[in-house]
Amino acid sequence: MNSTIGDRIRSLREFRDLTQEQLAERAGVHVDTIRKLEQGQRQSARITTLRALARALDVQLERLVGQPTMTQQLHEDGGLIALRDAIQDLRSLPGVPADDDLDEVPDEHAWVSSVKAATTQYWQGEYSELSATLPLLLRDGRAVVRQAPTERVWQQLALAYQLAACLATQAGHPDWAYTAVEKQLAAAERASDPLMEGMGVSTLSWVLLRQGRWEQAQDIAVRKAEALEPSFLRGSPAQFAVYGNLLVAAATPAARRDDHDRAIELLSGAEAAAVRSGPVRAYGTAFSVVDVRTQKVNIALAGERSRPGKALEFAGDVRVSQISRPVHSAAYRVDVAQAQYQTGDSEGALATLLEVERDQPEWIRLQALASATVREMLEAERRRNSALRSLAARLGVDPAL
């Protein structure tokens, strides 16, 4: 049987030789919360509480919540371990001898097309397939840029590292992702592309968010947005898109810190940028008014003061059919399911989650929020629900709760 959050808290607390009362004092949470988690009376807690416990225990948030760290399918070549090795390239370390014998360098145009195809795979949620191809894509990209170190190739290599950072984060490996972002930013600098650097900072903000480093995640995104703020009259769509993505990146950690007013202020700025730019696909992402509005639903649920009614009100302004990226659509609908459950609509929440699973069966298994919602629904169910228990089993949530 899978260990629970309470099991992990108890194990780490005892390893640190702390009593429940000492841990509560260090974390600034009520001792009853720790006691109920460890005794299995509660199966989860708000992300702010878990972050405080992780900091008090001096462990990464991912270890405490037990986020899955693998894709569903196995491949003969590639995979997440190969992705790690491709990100942590030994050739890039000074003083480390490396084999200089290179295979045939791939065609530049073919490689650029492969980066575009990989981007599509990511936003389609095809993580197992992407993990199989991305390691070779990074290796080939380094070979291409050694042979043809043009700004175009450096920009595409930056995009490839952005994909690596995003996939590693989704798969529960934010430390690998941090290294990938470092290389993305270095490649963007070689490309002399400040907007690519902006997207790198936006990606970094998300990585820091997943590490529980909310203050830093918000700060770097705001400062980069201020540095790249485009002229209202002369700004290009791509400039507005990168600027808006940075504001969105800053809004989420602001909401996690319970500064909802600041989060809404940032998203209002992002929505104004989206109105000005129109729908844009650039730098490996998409940006539009509907993309910003989905984030309003997300931030309404963040922090200690969750506002599920407000989240559903915001959801009324979102047309799912207009969300261009399948993974983004799935993430938005998981937020909606959480809001439905918190407002008493358990049947609606289950229907939404089953719809997401049908559309994104691999993606949903990596989502802590989806599993947390199902876990809460199991704890509260008044009569046995076969559909709920089947979904719980598929997501790795103990259906015996």
Short mmCIF file of C-alpha atoms in Angstrom, two decimals:
data_model
loop_
_atom_site.label_atom_id
_atom_site.label_comp_id
_atom_site.label_asym_id
_atom_site.label_seq_id
_atom_site.Cartn_x
_atom_site.Cartn_y
_atom_site.Cartn_z
CA MET A 1 0.00 0.00 0.00
CA ASN A 2 1.28 3.46 -0.81
CA SER A 3 2.48 5.55 2.13
CA THR A 4 0.37 8.56 3.04
CA ILE A 5 1.43 12.13 3.68
CA GLY A 6 0.94 11.38 7.37
CA ASP A 7 3.28 8.39 7.15
CA ARG A 8 5.95 10.55 5.52
CA ILE A 9 5.54 13.34 8.08
CA ARG A 10 5.85 10.89 10.97
CA SER A 11 8.90 9.19 9.43
CA LEU A 12 10.67 12.48 8.74
CA ARG A 13 9.72 13.92 12.13
CA GLU A 14 11.07 10.89 13.96
CA PHE A 15 14.23 10.97 11.82
CA ARG A 16 14.68 14.60 12.94
CA ASP A 17 14.01 13.53 16.55
CA LEU A 18 11.12 15.99 16.87
CA THR A 19 7.91 15.63 18.83
CA GLN A 20 4.63 16.57 17.20
CA GLU A 21 4.54 19.68 19.37
CA GLN A 22 8.08 20.71 18.36
CA LEU A 23 7.29 20.25 14.67
CA ALA A 24 4.09 22.27 15.05
CA GLU A 25 6.04 25.10 16.67
CA ARG A 26 8.75 25.05 13.99
CA ALA A 27 6.20 25.01 11.18
CA GLY A 28 3.74 27.44 12.71
CA VAL A 29 0.81 25.03 12.31
CA HIS A 30 -1.60 23.58 14.85
CA VAL A 31 -0.43 20.37 16.49
CA ASP A 32 -3.87 18.84 15.87
CA THR A 33 -3.21 19.10 12.13
CA ILE A 34 -0.04 17.05 12.46
CA ARG A 35 -1.70 14.57 14.79
CA LYS A 36 -4.65 13.98 12.45
CA LEU A 37 -2.38 13.60 9.43
CA GLU A 38 -0.14 11.08 11.18
CA GLN A 39 -3.10 9.11 12.54
CA GLY A 40 -4.76 8.96 9.14
CA GLN A 41 -7.78 11.01 10.21
CA ARG A 42 -6.82 13.44 7.47
CA GLN A 43 -5.21 12.42 4.20
CA SER A 44 -4.00 15.84 3.08
CA ALA A 45 -3.84 19.51 4.00
CA ARG A 46 -3.67 22.87 2.26
CA ILE A 47 -0.55 23.46 0.21
CA THR A 48 0.47 26.33 2.51
CA THR A 49 0.40 23.95 5.50
CA LEU A 50 2.37 21.28 3.63
CA ARG A 51 4.92 23.87 2.52
CA ALA A 52 5.40 25.00 6.13
CA LEU A 53 5.85 21.39 7.28
CA ALA A 54 8.33 20.67 4.48
CA ARG A 55 10.39 23.72 5.42
CA ALA A 56 10.30 22.78 9.11
CA LEU A 57 11.47 19.25 8.23
CA ASP A 58 14.08 20.61 5.78
CA VAL A 59 12.86 18.55 2.84
CA GLN A 60 11.54 19.40 -0.60
CA LEU A 61 7.80 19.75 -0.91
CA GLU A 62 7.70 17.01 -3.58
CA ARG A 63 9.10 14.45 -1.13
CA LEU A 64 6.48 15.29 1.46
CA VAL A 65 3.47 15.09 -0.87
CA GLY A 66 4.80 12.00 -2.65
CA GLN A 67 4.42 13.38 -6.17
CA PRO A 68 4.80 10.69 -8.87
CA THR A 69 8.21 10.90 -10.54
CA MET A 70 7.85 8.66 -13.58
CA THR A 71 5.99 8.50 -16.84
CA GLN A 72 3.56 5.69 -17.63
CA GLN A 73 5.33 3.87 -20.46
CA LEU A 74 8.81 2.39 -20.75
CA HIS A 75 10.97 2.79 -23.86
CA GLU A 76 14.09 1.03 -25.03
CA ASP A 77 15.70 4.40 -25.76
CA GLY A 78 15.09 7.59 -23.86
CA GLY A 79 12.97 8.00 -20.75
CA LEU A 80 13.29 10.24 -17.73
CA ILE A 81 16.69 8.96 -16.63
CA ALA A 82 18.01 9.59 -20.14
CA LEU A 83 16.46 13.07 -19.93
CA ARG A 84 18.32 13.70 -16.69
CA ASP A 85 21.58 12.66 -18.32
CA ALA A 86 20.87 14.89 -21.32
CA ILE A 87 20.15 17.90 -19.09
CA GLN A 88 23.18 17.24 -16.86
CA ASP A 89 25.52 17.05 -19.84
CA LEU A 90 29.05 16.19 -18.73
CA ARG A 91 30.52 18.05 -21.72
CA SER A 92 29.36 21.34 -20.22
CA LEU A 93 31.42 20.91 -17.04
CA PRO A 94 34.82 22.60 -17.09
CA GLY A 95 37.73 20.32 -16.39
CA VAL A 96 35.84 17.09 -17.14
CA PRO A 97 37.39 15.08 -20.02
CA ALA A 98 34.84 14.16 -22.67
CA ASP A 99 34.83 12.03 -25.76
CA ASP A 100 35.01 14.44 -28.70
CA ASP A 101 33.96 11.85 -31.27
CA LEU A 102 30.64 13.04 -32.65
CA ASP A 103 28.09 11.13 -34.63
CA GLU A 104 26.90 12.63 -37.86
CA VAL A 105 25.47 16.05 -37.12
CA PRO A 106 21.76 16.18 -37.97
CA ASP A 107 20.37 18.57 -40.56
CA GLU A 108 19.63 21.94 -38.97
CA HIS A 109 16.20 22.34 -40.58
CA ALA A 110 15.16 18.82 -39.66
CA TRP A 111 16.25 19.38 -36.08
CA VAL A 112 14.31 22.66 -35.82
CA SER A 113 11.23 20.83 -37.09
CA SER A 114 11.77 18.22 -34.40
CA VAL A 115 11.76 20.95 -31.72
CA LYS A 116 8.41 22.14 -33.04
CA ALA A 117 7.03 18.60 -33.01
CA ALA A 118 8.27 18.06 -29.45
CA THR A 119 6.52 21.25 -28.33
CA THR A 120 3.27 19.89 -29.75
CA GLN A 121 3.83 16.60 -27.90
CA TYR A 122 4.25 18.45 -24.61
CA TRP A 123 1.05 20.47 -24.93
CA GLN A 124 -0.83 17.35 -26.07
CA GLY A 125 0.21 15.61 -22.83
CA GLU A 126 2.19 12.89 -24.60
CA TYR A 127 4.81 12.78 -21.86
CA SER A 128 5.98 9.19 -22.29
CA GLU A 129 6.61 9.71 -25.99
CA LEU A 130 8.30 13.05 -25.33
CA SER A 131 10.55 11.57 -22.66
CA ALA A 132 11.67 9.02 -25.24
CA THR A 133 12.59 11.61 -27.90
CA LEU A 134 13.68 14.68 -25.93
CA PRO A 135 17.07 13.34 -24.69
CA LEU A 136 18.21 12.75 -28.28
CA LEU A 137 16.75 16.11 -29.32
CA LEU A 138 18.92 17.89 -26.74
CA ARG A 139 22.03 15.94 -27.74
CA ASP A 140 21.44 16.64 -31.41
CA GLY A 141 20.80 20.30 -30.65
CA ARG A 142 24.15 20.65 -28.92
CA ALA A 143 25.80 19.09 -31.97
CA VAL A 144 23.95 21.40 -34.36
CA VAL A 145 24.87 24.50 -32.41
CA ARG A 146 28.54 23.49 -32.33
CA GLN A 147 28.52 23.24 -36.10
CA ALA A 148 26.25 26.22 -36.84
CA PRO A 149 26.23 28.57 -33.81
CA THR A 150 23.71 30.99 -35.30
CA GLU A 151 21.26 32.99 -33.22
CA ARG A 152 18.38 30.98 -34.73
CA VAL A 153 19.90 27.68 -33.63
CA TRP A 154 20.66 29.01 -30.15
CA GLN A 155 17.05 30.17 -29.84
CA GLN A 156 15.74 26.74 -30.81
CA LEU A 157 18.13 25.08 -28.37
CA ALA A 158 16.72 27.38 -25.67
CA LEU A 159 13.24 26.16 -26.59
CA ALA A 160 14.39 22.54 -26.34
CA TYR A 161 15.74 23.17 -22.83
CA GLN A 162 12.48 24.91 -21.94
CA LEU A 163 10.65 21.72 -22.91
CA ALA A 164 13.06 19.70 -20.79
CA ALA A 165 12.44 21.96 -17.80
CA CYS A 166 8.67 21.73 -18.21
CA LEU A 167 8.63 17.96 -18.61
CA ALA A 168 10.99 17.43 -15.67
CA THR A 169 8.77 19.64 -13.49
CA GLN A 170 5.60 17.84 -14.52
CA ALA A 171 7.28 14.51 -13.75
CA GLY A 172 8.25 15.64 -10.25
CA HIS A 173 11.94 16.47 -10.80
CA PRO A 174 12.23 20.23 -10.24
CA ASP A 175 15.98 20.04 -9.54
CA TRP A 176 16.60 18.71 -13.05
CA ALA A 177 14.26 21.42 -14.31
CA TYR A 178 16.28 24.14 -12.59
CA THR A 179 19.40 22.97 -14.41
CA ALA A 180 17.49 22.89 -17.70
CA VAL A 181 16.34 26.50 -17.17
CA GLU A 182 19.93 27.55 -16.50
CA LYS A 183 20.85 26.17 -19.91
CA GLN A 184 17.77 27.71 -21.50
CA LEU A 185 18.77 31.14 -20.23
CA ALA A 186 22.38 30.66 -21.37
CA ALA A 187 21.20 29.67 -24.85
CA ALA A 188 18.78 32.63 -24.97
CA GLU A 189 21.67 34.95 -24.14
CA ARG A 190 23.72 33.46 -27.01
CA ALA A 191 20.68 34.00 -29.25
CA SER A 192 20.59 37.69 -28.24
CA ASP A 193 16.87 37.21 -27.63
CA PRO A 194 15.50 39.08 -24.58
CA LEU A 195 12.03 37.62 -25.10
CA MET A 196 13.43 34.07 -24.96
CA GLU A 197 15.14 35.12 -21.73
CA GLY A 198 11.75 36.33 -20.51
CA MET A 199 10.21 32.94 -21.20
CA GLY A 200 13.12 31.34 -19.38
CA VAL A 201 12.38 33.44 -16.30
CA SER A 202 8.68 32.53 -16.59
CA THR A 203 9.65 28.84 -16.65
CA LEU A 204 12.01 29.36 -13.73
CA SER A 205 9.21 31.00 -11.75
CA TRP A 206 7.08 27.88 -12.26
CA VAL A 207 9.96 25.63 -11.17
CA LEU A 208 10.44 27.69 -8.01
CA LEU A 209 6.69 27.55 -7.38
CA ARG A 210 6.79 23.76 -7.50
CA GLN A 211 9.75 23.81 -5.09
CA GLY A 212 7.70 25.85 -2.62
CA ARG A 213 9.89 28.96 -3.10
CA TRP A 214 6.90 31.24 -3.59
CA GLU A 215 8.45 34.58 -2.67
CA GLN A 216 11.29 34.10 -5.15
CA ALA A 217 8.93 32.81 -7.83
CA GLN A 218 6.83 35.96 -7.62
CA ASP A 219 9.76 38.36 -7.32
CA ILE A 220 11.75 37.21 -10.35
CA ALA A 221 8.68 37.13 -12.60
CA VAL A 222 7.60 40.65 -11.59
CA ARG A 223 11.08 42.09 -12.02
CA LYS A 224 11.51 40.51 -15.46
CA ALA A 225 8.05 41.70 -16.53
CA GLU A 226 8.97 45.24 -15.49
CA ALA A 227 12.20 45.00 -17.50
CA LEU A 228 10.36 43.78 -20.62
CA GLU A 229 7.16 45.84 -20.39
CA PRO A 230 6.33 46.77 -24.01
CA SER A 231 5.18 50.11 -25.34
CA PHE A 232 1.40 50.13 -25.58
CA LEU A 233 1.56 51.67 -29.05
CA ARG A 234 4.67 50.01 -30.47
CA GLY A 235 4.81 46.64 -28.71
CA SER A 236 4.62 43.51 -30.86
CA PRO A 237 2.25 40.59 -30.14
CA ALA A 238 5.20 38.46 -29.04
CA GLN A 239 6.36 41.17 -26.62
CA PHE A 240 2.90 41.41 -25.06
CA ALA A 241 2.70 37.61 -24.89
CA VAL A 242 5.98 37.19 -23.00
CA TYR A 243 5.18 40.12 -20.73
CA GLY A 244 1.73 38.68 -20.00
CA ASN A 245 3.12 35.21 -19.33
CA LEU A 246 5.45 36.69 -16.72
CA LEU A 247 2.55 38.47 -14.99
CA VAL A 248 0.60 35.19 -14.94
CA ALA A 249 3.65 33.42 -13.52
CA ALA A 250 3.86 36.01 -10.73
CA ALA A 251 0.15 35.84 -9.90
CA THR A 252 0.12 32.19 -8.84
CA PRO A 253 2.72 32.45 -6.05
CA ALA A 254 1.10 35.72 -4.91
CA ALA A 255 -2.17 33.84 -4.44
CA ARG A 256 -0.38 30.95 -2.69
CA ARG A 257 0.88 33.56 -0.22
CA ASP A 258 -2.74 34.72 0.32
CA ASP A 259 -2.15 38.04 -1.45
CA HIS A 260 -5.21 37.62 -3.68
CA ASP A 261 -5.53 41.33 -4.37
CA ARG A 262 -2.03 41.44 -5.81
CA ALA A 263 -2.70 38.26 -7.80
CA ILE A 264 -5.82 39.76 -9.38
CA GLU A 265 -3.91 42.96 -10.11
CA LEU A 266 -1.23 40.99 -11.94
CA LEU A 267 -3.80 38.99 -13.92
CA SER A 268 -5.64 42.17 -14.85
CA GLY A 269 -2.40 43.46 -16.34
CA ALA A 270 -1.92 40.16 -18.16
CA GLU A 271 -5.46 40.27 -19.55
CA ALA A 272 -4.90 43.81 -20.82
CA ALA A 273 -1.74 42.57 -22.55
CA ALA A 274 -3.71 39.67 -24.08
CA VAL A 275 -6.37 42.04 -25.41
CA ARG A 276 -3.61 44.10 -26.97
CA SER A 277 -1.74 41.15 -28.46
CA GLY A 278 -4.62 38.95 -29.57
CA PRO A 279 -4.09 35.16 -29.54
CA VAL A 280 -0.36 34.46 -29.89
CA ARG A 281 1.73 31.31 -30.29
CA ALA A 282 5.36 32.11 -29.68
CA TYR A 283 8.37 30.85 -27.73
CA GLY A 284 6.89 27.42 -27.14
CA THR A 285 3.69 28.64 -25.51
CA ALA A 286 0.35 30.26 -26.24
CA PHE A 287 -1.16 33.44 -24.85
CA SER A 288 -4.68 34.79 -25.10
CA VAL A 289 -7.46 36.29 -23.02
CA VAL A 290 -8.90 32.84 -22.24
CA ASP A 291 -5.47 31.64 -21.01
CA VAL A 292 -5.43 34.47 -18.48
CA ARG A 293 -9.02 33.89 -17.38
CA THR A 294 -8.34 30.24 -16.58
CA GLN A 295 -5.69 31.41 -14.13
CA LYS A 296 -8.27 33.49 -12.26
CA VAL A 297 -9.99 30.21 -11.41
CA ASN A 298 -6.69 28.75 -10.18
CA ILE A 299 -5.76 31.65 -7.91
CA ALA A 300 -9.22 31.79 -6.38
CA LEU A 301 -8.51 28.31 -4.98
CA ALA A 302 -4.97 29.07 -3.79
CA GLY A 303 -3.78 29.97 -0.32
CA GLU A 304 -5.43 29.49 3.06
CA ARG A 305 -8.52 31.46 2.00
CA SER A 306 -9.84 29.30 -0.82
CA ARG A 307 -12.83 30.87 -2.56
CA PRO A 308 -14.47 28.09 -4.59
CA GLY A 309 -17.61 30.11 -5.27
CA LYS A 310 -15.49 32.88 -6.75
CA ALA A 311 -13.57 30.30 -8.78
CA LEU A 312 -16.79 29.04 -10.36
CA GLU A 313 -17.84 32.64 -11.01
CA PHE A 314 -14.57 33.19 -12.88
CA ALA A 315 -15.12 29.89 -14.71
CA GLY A 316 -18.30 31.37 -16.15
CA ASP A 317 -16.09 33.67 -18.27
CA VAL A 318 -14.08 30.77 -19.74
CA ARG A 319 -15.02 28.90 -22.89
CA VAL A 320 -13.18 25.59 -22.76
CA SER A 321 -13.37 25.25 -26.54
CA GLN A 322 -11.18 28.35 -26.87
CA ILE A 323 -8.31 26.89 -24.81
CA SER A 324 -5.81 25.93 -27.49
CA ARG A 325 -3.53 23.62 -25.48
CA PRO A 326 -5.01 20.27 -24.35
CA VAL A 327 -2.87 20.09 -21.20
CA HIS A 328 -3.88 23.61 -20.23
CA SER A 329 -7.53 22.71 -20.75
CA ALA A 330 -7.09 19.67 -18.50
CA ALA A 331 -5.41 21.71 -15.75
CA TYR A 332 -8.21 24.27 -15.86
CA ARG A 333 -10.88 21.57 -15.56
CA VAL A 334 -9.13 19.99 -12.56
CA ASP A 335 -9.36 23.41 -10.89
CA VAL A 336 -13.05 23.54 -11.75
CA ALA A 337 -13.53 20.06 -10.25
CA GLN A 338 -11.90 21.19 -7.01
CA ALA A 339 -14.22 24.21 -6.87
CA GLN A 340 -17.25 22.03 -7.62
CA TYR A 341 -16.35 19.67 -4.79
CA GLN A 342 -15.72 22.48 -2.32
CA THR A 343 -19.13 23.98 -3.07
CA GLY A 344 -20.89 20.66 -2.46
CA ASP A 345 -21.22 19.42 -6.03
CA SER A 346 -19.46 16.06 -5.64
CA GLU A 347 -21.22 14.51 -8.62
CA GLY A 348 -20.20 17.40 -10.86
CA ALA A 349 -16.62 17.21 -9.59
CA LEU A 350 -16.41 13.48 -10.32
CA ALA A 351 -17.88 13.94 -13.79
CA THR A 352 -15.34 16.66 -14.55
CA LEU A 353 -12.41 14.55 -13.34
CA LEU A 354 -13.55 11.54 -15.34
CA GLU A 355 -13.79 13.76 -18.41
CA VAL A 356 -10.23 14.98 -17.84
CA GLU A 357 -9.00 11.41 -17.37
CA ARG A 358 -10.63 10.41 -20.64
CA ASP A 359 -8.89 13.27 -22.47
CA GLN A 360 -5.54 13.16 -20.64
CA PRO A 361 -5.07 9.71 -19.04
CA GLU A 362 -1.31 10.04 -18.61
CA TRP A 363 -1.22 13.69 -17.56
CA ILE A 364 -3.79 13.34 -14.77
CA ARG A 365 -1.75 10.65 -13.02
CA LEU A 366 1.00 13.19 -12.39
CA GLN A 367 -1.30 15.85 -10.91
CA ALA A 368 -1.23 16.21 -7.14
CA LEU A 369 -4.38 18.40 -7.12
CA ALA A 370 -6.44 15.77 -8.94
CA SER A 371 -5.32 13.07 -6.51
CA ALA A 372 -5.94 15.36 -3.53
CA THR A 373 -9.47 16.12 -4.71
CA VAL A 374 -10.26 12.42 -5.18
CA ARG A 375 -8.78 11.66 -1.75
CA GLU A 376 -11.01 14.29 -0.13
CA MET A 377 -14.04 12.94 -1.97
CA LEU A 378 -13.31 9.40 -0.74
CA GLU A 379 -13.03 10.57 2.86
CA ALA A 380 -16.38 12.36 2.63
CA GLU A 381 -18.40 9.82 0.63
CA ARG A 382 -21.59 8.73 2.38
CA ARG A 383 -22.18 5.66 0.27
CA ARG A 384 -19.90 3.56 -1.85
CA ASN A 385 -19.32 5.14 -5.28
CA SER A 386 -17.83 2.64 -7.70
CA ALA A 387 -16.85 5.25 -10.30
CA LEU A 388 -15.03 7.32 -7.67
CA ARG A 389 -13.23 4.31 -6.23
CA SER A 390 -12.16 3.12 -9.68
CA LEU A 391 -10.77 6.57 -10.46
CA ALA A 392 -8.97 6.62 -7.10
CA ALA A 393 -7.30 3.29 -7.87
CA ARG A 394 -6.15 4.52 -11.27
CA LEU A 395 -4.67 7.67 -9.70
CA GLY A 396 -2.85 5.70 -7.00
CA VAL A 397 -5.15 6.88 -4.19
CA ASP A 398 -5.97 4.11 -1.71
CA PRO A 399 -9.64 3.27 -2.42
CA ALA A 400 -9.94 1.61 0.99
CA LEU A 401 -10.13 5.01 2.70
#
